[in-house]
PDB file of C-alpha atoms in Angstrom:
ATOM      1  CA  ALA L   1     126.969  78.888 110.481  1.00  0.00           C
ATOM      2  CA  ILE L   2     126.144  82.215 112.004  1.00  0.00           C
ATOM      3  CA  ARG L   3     129.153  84.364 111.412  1.00  0.00           C
ATOM      4  CA  ALA L   4     130.015  87.799 110.115  1.00  0.00           C
ATOM      5  CA  ASP L   5     133.476  88.417 108.716  1.00  0.00           C
ATOM      6  CA  SER L   6     133.208  92.207 108.658  1.00  0.00           C
ATOM      7  CA  ALA L   7     131.353  95.095 110.225  1.00  0.00           C
ATOM      8  CA  GLU L   8     129.451  95.551 106.964  1.00  0.00           C
ATOM      9  CA  GLU L   9     128.341  91.909 106.953  1.00  0.00           C
ATOM     10  CA  SER L  10     127.281  92.168 110.580  1.00  0.00           C
ATOM     11  CA  ALA L  11     125.286  95.330 109.875  1.00  0.00           C
ATOM     12  CA  ALA L  12     123.595  93.639 106.907  1.00  0.00           C
ATOM     13  CA  SER L  13     122.623  90.709 109.141  1.00  0.00           C
ATOM     14  CA  VAL L  14     121.127  93.028 111.757  1.00  0.00           C
ATOM     15  CA  LEU L  15     119.137  94.894 109.118  1.00  0.00           C
ATOM     16  CA  ALA L  16     117.878  91.629 107.632  1.00  0.00           C
ATOM     17  CA  VAL L  17     116.567  90.516 111.019  1.00  0.00           C
ATOM     18  CA  LEU L  18     114.961  93.877 111.724  1.00  0.00           C
ATOM     19  CA  ARG L  19     113.312  93.745 108.295  1.00  0.00           C
ATOM     20  CA  GLY L  20     111.705  90.428 109.207  1.00  0.00           C
ATOM     21  CA  GLU L  21     114.097  87.734 108.043  1.00  0.00           C
ATOM     22  CA  ALA L  22     113.375  84.453 109.824  1.00  0.00           C
ATOM     23  CA  GLY L  23     115.979  81.944 110.922  1.00  0.00           C
ATOM     24  CA  ALA L  24     118.737  81.380 113.418  1.00  0.00           C
ATOM     25  CA  ARG L  25     119.894  85.018 113.512  1.00  0.00           C
ATOM     26  CA  ARG L  26     116.386  86.171 114.422  1.00  0.00           C
ATOM     27  CA  LYS L  27     116.182  83.568 117.194  1.00  0.00           C
ATOM     28  CA  ILE L  28     119.464  84.783 118.660  1.00  0.00           C
ATOM     29  CA  VAL L  29     118.327  88.407 118.476  1.00  0.00           C
ATOM     30  CA  LEU L  30     115.020  87.531 120.157  1.00  0.00           C
ATOM     31  CA  LEU L  31     116.715  85.679 123.009  1.00  0.00           C
ATOM     32  CA  ASN L  32     119.295  88.430 123.574  1.00  0.00           C
ATOM     33  CA  ALA L  33     116.633  91.131 123.507  1.00  0.00           C
ATOM     34  CA  ALA L  34     114.402  89.089 125.816  1.00  0.00           C
ATOM     35  CA  ALA L  35     117.231  88.702 128.322  1.00  0.00           C
ATOM     36  CA  ALA L  36     117.910  92.449 128.211  1.00  0.00           C
ATOM     37  CA  LEU L  37     114.218  93.235 128.726  1.00  0.00           C
ATOM     38  CA  LEU L  38     114.054  90.811 131.652  1.00  0.00           C
ATOM     39  CA  VAL L  39     117.184  92.162 133.344  1.00  0.00           C
ATOM     40  CA  GLY L  40     116.053  95.735 132.713  1.00  0.00           C
ATOM     41  CA  GLY L  41     112.685  95.082 134.312  1.00  0.00           C
ATOM     42  CA  ALA L  42     110.692  95.624 131.116  1.00  0.00           C
ATOM     43  CA  ALA L  43     109.579  91.968 131.022  1.00  0.00           C
ATOM     44  CA  ALA L  44     108.466  89.705 133.855  1.00  0.00           C
ATOM     45  CA  SER L  45     109.784  86.546 132.181  1.00  0.00           C
ATOM     46  CA  LEU L  46     111.998  85.459 129.322  1.00  0.00           C
ATOM     47  CA  ALA L  47     108.891  84.388 127.380  1.00  0.00           C
ATOM     48  CA  GLU L  48     107.372  87.839 127.850  1.00  0.00           C
ATOM     49  CA  GLY L  49     110.630  89.382 126.679  1.00  0.00           C
ATOM     50  CA  VAL L  50     110.655  87.234 123.544  1.00  0.00           C
ATOM     51  CA  GLN L  51     107.081  88.305 122.796  1.00  0.00           C
ATOM     52  CA  GLY L  52     107.995  91.963 123.284  1.00  0.00           C
ATOM     53  CA  ALA L  53     111.036  91.620 121.024  1.00  0.00           C
ATOM     54  CA  GLN L  54     108.943  89.866 118.355  1.00  0.00           C
ATOM     55  CA  ASN L  55     106.347  92.615 118.517  1.00  0.00           C
ATOM     56  CA  SER L  56     109.023  95.294 118.198  1.00  0.00           C
ATOM     57  CA  ILE L  57     110.595  93.658 115.148  1.00  0.00           C
ATOM     58  CA  ASP L  58     107.337  92.653 113.471  1.00  0.00           C
ATOM     59  CA  SER L  59     105.755  96.097 113.918  1.00  0.00           C
ATOM     60  CA  GLY L  60     108.792  97.863 112.477  1.00  0.00           C
ATOM     61  CA  ALA L  61     109.470  99.680 115.762  1.00  0.00           C
ATOM     62  CA  ALA L  62     112.932  98.142 116.188  1.00  0.00           C
ATOM     63  CA  LEU L  63     114.031  99.178 112.692  1.00  0.00           C
ATOM     64  CA  ALA L  64     112.566 102.653 113.214  1.00  0.00           C
ATOM     65  CA  LYS L  65     114.519 103.017 116.464  1.00  0.00           C
ATOM     66  CA  LEU L  66     117.743 101.928 114.757  1.00  0.00           C
ATOM     67  CA  THR L  67     117.135 104.464 112.001  1.00  0.00           C
ATOM     68  CA  GLU L  68     116.549 107.151 114.633  1.00  0.00           C
ATOM     69  CA  LEU L  69     119.754 106.168 116.464  1.00  0.00           C
ATOM     70  CA  LYS L  70     121.771 106.310 113.236  1.00  0.00           C
ATOM     71  CA  ALA L  71     120.454 109.809 112.486  1.00  0.00           C
ATOM     72  CA  PHE L  72     121.229 110.971 116.021  1.00  0.00           C
ATOM     73  CA  SER L  73     124.738 109.508 115.867  1.00  0.00           C
ATOM     74  CA  SER L  74     125.413 111.221 112.550  1.00  0.00           C
ATOM     75  CA  ARG L  75     124.242 114.569 113.926  1.00  0.00           C
ATOM     76  CA  GLU L  76     126.340 114.178 117.080  1.00  0.00           C
ATOM     77  CA  ALA L  77     129.424 113.181 115.097  1.00  0.00           C
ATOM     78  CA  GLY L  78     128.962 116.214 112.865  1.00  0.00           C
ATOM     79  CA  ASP L  79     128.545 118.485 115.881  1.00  0.00           C
ATOM     80  CA  SER L  80     131.694 117.185 117.547  1.00  0.00           C
ATOM     81  CA  LEU L  81     133.713 117.611 114.357  1.00  0.00           C
ATOM     82  CA  ALA L  82     132.438 121.167 113.947  1.00  0.00           C
ATOM     83  CA  GLY L  83     133.670 122.319 117.242  1.00  0.00           C
TER      84      GLY L  83
END
């Protein structure tokens, strides 16, 4: 079953996929990302979107972007708490 019982478990699953774990979770991520790329105009077809998502995960670009987003979020949260 594909299920996360906590935010921590969900985050661990996302990281596992972005680090290259194969399986059902990866397939779901690829299809969701492909649909987003198609709707957003970054892919001409669902198949093209899947290929783009695979490339992003396999090259490490998706994990790098998540790391960048986490750093940005931490900075912004610190800034808003400071004033």
